[in-house]
Amino acid sequence: MSKTISDIYKGWKISVTAKDEKCSHFSFNITSPSGTTQSVFMGGITAERAIERAREMIDMEIAFVDGE
């Protein structure tokens, strides 16, 4: 059974799971405050990098919405 690491960043939920996918060892899901979920299967080589990528993706989503 895979261990899942959860985090909250700017009101968004991040779930990181160990999963080997090509050159990546972790995948992640981000869930917006409204409940929309996005999945990234190649999240990073380490759990820390996957969380960092998830936060970058959240920042881009927020910037996109603020720019509309």
Tab-separated table of N, CA and C in Angstrom:
chain	number	residue	atom	x	y	z
A	1	MET	N	0.841	-1.187	0.000
A	1	MET	CA	0.000	0.000	0.000
A	1	MET	C	0.887	1.252	0.000
A	2	SER	N	0.582	2.208	-0.843
A	2	SER	CA	1.377	3.418	-0.960
A	2	SER	C	1.037	4.404	0.145
A	3	LYS	N	2.063	5.020	0.650
A	3	LYS	CA	1.879	6.057	1.657
A	3	LYS	C	1.575	7.375	0.947
A	4	THR	N	0.584	8.094	1.441
A	4	THR	CA	0.212	9.384	0.866
A	4	THR	C	0.595	10.490	1.834
A	5	ILE	N	1.234	11.519	1.307
A	5	ILE	CA	1.590	12.704	2.078
A	5	ILE	C	0.623	13.802	1.677
A	6	SER	N	-0.005	14.446	2.651
A	6	SER	CA	-0.959	15.523	2.372
A	6	SER	C	-0.427	16.852	2.873
A	7	ASP	N	-0.827	17.910	2.189
A	7	ASP	CA	-0.417	19.260	2.559
A	7	ASP	C	-1.525	20.213	2.119
A	8	ILE	N	-1.597	21.345	2.756
A	8	ILE	CA	-2.517	22.413	2.363
A	8	ILE	C	-1.656	23.621	1.995
A	9	TYR	N	-1.919	24.207	0.831
A	9	TYR	CA	-1.163	25.367	0.372
A	9	TYR	C	-2.142	26.364	-0.232
A	10	LYS	N	-2.228	27.537	0.355
A	10	LYS	CA	-3.122	28.604	-0.109
A	10	LYS	C	-4.563	28.121	-0.262
A	11	GLY	N	-4.988	27.246	0.641
A	11	GLY	CA	-6.352	26.742	0.621
A	11	GLY	C	-6.576	25.546	-0.301
A	12	TRP	N	-5.556	25.136	-1.015
A	12	TRP	CA	-5.629	23.988	-1.913
A	12	TRP	C	-5.060	22.767	-1.197
A	13	LYS	N	-5.613	21.589	-1.465
A	13	LYS	CA	-5.126	20.359	-0.882
A	13	LYS	C	-4.168	19.680	-1.851
A	14	ILE	N	-3.042	19.222	-1.337
A	14	ILE	CA	-2.047	18.491	-2.125
A	14	ILE	C	-1.950	17.086	-1.539
A	15	SER	N	-2.010	16.087	-2.405
A	15	SER	CA	-1.827	14.689	-2.002
A	15	SER	C	-0.722	14.094	-2.865
A	16	VAL	N	0.363	13.662	-2.230
A	16	VAL	CA	1.507	13.087	-2.936
A	16	VAL	C	1.567	11.601	-2.605
A	17	THR	N	1.711	10.765	-3.650
A	17	THR	CA	1.749	9.320	-3.475
A	17	THR	C	2.965	8.753	-4.194
A	18	ALA	N	3.634	7.784	-3.545
A	18	ALA	CA	4.755	7.099	-4.187
A	18	ALA	C	4.220	6.252	-5.331
A	19	LYS	N	4.714	6.518	-6.554
A	19	LYS	CA	4.281	5.771	-7.731
A	19	LYS	C	5.343	5.927	-8.806
A	20	ASP	N	5.943	4.818	-9.204
A	20	ASP	CA	6.946	4.862	-10.269
A	20	ASP	C	6.273	5.020	-11.618
A	21	GLU	N	6.643	6.069	-12.321
A	21	GLU	CA	6.105	6.368	-13.647
A	21	GLU	C	7.246	6.946	-14.478
A	22	LYS	N	7.823	6.126	-15.337
A	22	LYS	CA	8.968	6.500	-16.162
A	22	LYS	C	10.115	6.983	-15.276
A	23	CYS	N	10.491	8.252	-15.327
A	23	CYS	CA	11.624	8.744	-14.552
A	23	CYS	C	11.190	9.378	-13.221
A	24	SER	N	9.941	9.244	-12.867
A	24	SER	CA	9.407	9.863	-11.653
A	24	SER	C	9.044	8.786	-10.633
A	25	HIS	N	9.170	9.128	-9.353
A	25	HIS	CA	8.841	8.186	-8.286
A	25	HIS	C	7.612	8.610	-7.484
A	26	PHE	N	7.089	9.799	-7.761
A	26	PHE	CA	5.935	10.318	-7.023
A	26	PHE	C	4.949	10.985	-7.970
A	27	SER	N	3.667	10.816	-7.680
A	27	SER	CA	2.611	11.526	-8.391
A	27	SER	C	1.904	12.416	-7.381
A	28	PHE	N	1.110	13.369	-7.883
A	28	PHE	CA	0.357	14.204	-6.953
A	28	PHE	C	-0.970	14.626	-7.543
A	29	ASN	N	-1.878	14.942	-6.648
A	29	ASN	CA	-3.171	15.546	-6.991
A	29	ASN	C	-3.242	16.877	-6.273
A	30	ILE	N	-3.824	17.871	-6.934
A	30	ILE	CA	-4.135	19.131	-6.257
A	30	ILE	C	-5.635	19.334	-6.363
A	31	THR	N	-6.234	19.778	-5.271
A	31	THR	CA	-7.672	20.016	-5.230
A	31	THR	C	-7.917	21.450	-4.808
A	32	SER	N	-8.640	22.178	-5.643
A	32	SER	CA	-8.930	23.585	-5.376
A	32	SER	C	-9.930	23.704	-4.234
A	33	PRO	N	-10.045	24.896	-3.650
A	33	PRO	CA	-11.038	25.105	-2.596
A	33	PRO	C	-12.465	24.799	-3.065
A	34	SER	N	-12.732	24.906	-4.379
A	34	SER	CA	-14.074	24.615	-4.897
A	34	SER	C	-14.285	23.125	-5.174
A	35	GLY	N	-13.224	22.309	-5.051
A	35	GLY	CA	-13.357	20.859	-5.208
A	35	GLY	C	-12.866	20.288	-6.517
A	36	THR	N	-12.329	21.108	-7.408
A	36	THR	CA	-11.796	20.621	-8.679
A	36	THR	C	-10.431	19.989	-8.442
A	37	THR	N	-10.248	18.760	-8.941
A	37	THR	CA	-8.996	18.035	-8.746
A	37	THR	C	-8.254	17.890	-10.065
A	38	GLN	N	-6.926	18.074	-9.988
A	38	GLN	CA	-6.047	17.841	-11.134
A	38	GLN	C	-4.985	16.846	-10.700
A	39	SER	N	-4.639	15.918	-11.594
A	39	SER	CA	-3.659	14.878	-11.281
A	39	SER	C	-2.429	15.027	-12.158
A	40	VAL	N	-1.259	14.816	-11.544
A	40	VAL	CA	0.015	14.828	-12.265
A	40	VAL	C	0.715	13.515	-11.941
A	41	PHE	N	0.876	12.659	-12.952
A	41	PHE	CA	1.434	11.329	-12.719
A	41	PHE	C	2.951	11.338	-12.574
A	42	MET	N	3.623	12.282	-13.225
A	42	MET	CA	5.074	12.382	-13.109
A	42	MET	C	5.401	13.615	-12.276
A	43	GLY	N	5.203	13.481	-10.958
A	43	GLY	CA	5.316	14.613	-10.049
A	43	GLY	C	6.724	14.954	-9.604
A	44	GLY	N	7.605	13.959	-9.539
A	44	GLY	CA	8.969	14.241	-9.117
A	44	GLY	C	9.711	13.005	-8.658
A	45	ILE	N	11.018	13.172	-8.515
A	45	ILE	CA	11.869	12.068	-8.065
A	45	ILE	C	11.745	11.876	-6.554
A	46	THR	N	11.525	12.969	-5.824
A	46	THR	CA	11.346	12.886	-4.374
A	46	THR	C	9.983	13.456	-3.998
A	47	ALA	N	9.514	13.091	-2.812
A	47	ALA	CA	8.237	13.628	-2.330
A	47	ALA	C	8.325	15.142	-2.180
A	48	GLU	N	9.473	15.621	-1.722
A	48	GLU	CA	9.660	17.059	-1.546
A	48	GLU	C	9.553	17.801	-2.872
A	49	ARG	N	10.129	17.211	-3.926
A	49	ARG	CA	10.057	17.852	-5.243
A	49	ARG	C	8.627	17.824	-5.779
A	50	ALA	N	7.897	16.749	-5.505
A	50	ALA	CA	6.501	16.670	-5.949
A	50	ALA	C	5.665	17.744	-5.256
A	51	ILE	N	5.881	17.959	-3.967
A	51	ILE	CA	5.160	19.011	-3.241
A	51	ILE	C	5.524	20.374	-3.804
A	52	GLU	N	6.805	20.576	-4.087
A	52	GLU	CA	7.264	21.840	-4.670
A	52	GLU	C	6.593	22.087	-6.028
A	53	ARG	N	6.522	21.065	-6.856
A	53	ARG	CA	5.864	21.193	-8.160
A	53	ARG	C	4.377	21.472	-8.011
A	54	ALA	N	3.750	20.804	-7.049
A	54	ALA	CA	2.318	21.029	-6.810
A	54	ALA	C	2.082	22.483	-6.404
A	55	ARG	N	2.934	23.016	-5.546
A	55	ARG	CA	2.801	24.418	-5.129
A	55	ARG	C	3.003	25.362	-6.306
A	56	GLU	N	3.959	25.059	-7.182
A	56	GLU	CA	4.171	25.877	-8.379
A	56	GLU	C	2.933	25.852	-9.274
A	57	MET	N	2.334	24.684	-9.406
A	57	MET	CA	1.130	24.554	-10.226
A	57	MET	C	-0.031	25.349	-9.627
A	58	ILE	N	-0.159	25.299	-8.304
A	58	ILE	CA	-1.201	26.070	-7.619
A	58	ILE	C	-0.982	27.560	-7.842
A	59	ASP	N	0.254	28.017	-7.701
A	59	ASP	CA	0.555	29.434	-7.935
A	59	ASP	C	0.177	29.837	-9.357
A	60	MET	N	0.435	28.965	-10.348
A	60	MET	CA	0.070	29.280	-11.735
A	60	MET	C	-1.449	29.316	-11.899
A	61	GLU	N	-2.155	28.391	-11.272
A	61	GLU	CA	-3.621	28.387	-11.353
A	61	GLU	C	-4.207	29.669	-10.743
A	62	ILE	N	-3.680	30.073	-9.602
A	62	ILE	CA	-4.159	31.293	-8.947
A	62	ILE	C	-3.851	32.512	-9.819
A	63	ALA	N	-2.649	32.583	-10.393
A	63	ALA	CA	-2.269	33.702	-11.253
A	63	ALA	C	-3.153	33.754	-12.497
A	64	PHE	N	-3.493	32.598	-13.037
A	64	PHE	CA	-4.349	32.537	-14.217
A	64	PHE	C	-5.738	33.092	-13.895
A	65	VAL	N	-6.301	32.681	-12.777
A	65	VAL	CA	-7.637	33.148	-12.378
A	65	VAL	C	-7.602	34.649	-12.075
A	66	ASP	N	-6.554	35.117	-11.394
A	66	ASP	CA	-6.439	36.537	-11.059
A	66	ASP	C	-6.246	37.401	-12.307
A	67	GLY	N	-5.665	36.809	-13.361
A	67	GLY	CA	-5.413	37.568	-14.578
A	67	GLY	C	-6.605	37.671	-15.511
A	68	GLU	N	-7.651	36.913	-15.243
A	68	GLU	CA	-8.825	36.963	-16.126
A	68	GLU	C	-9.646	38.203	-15.925
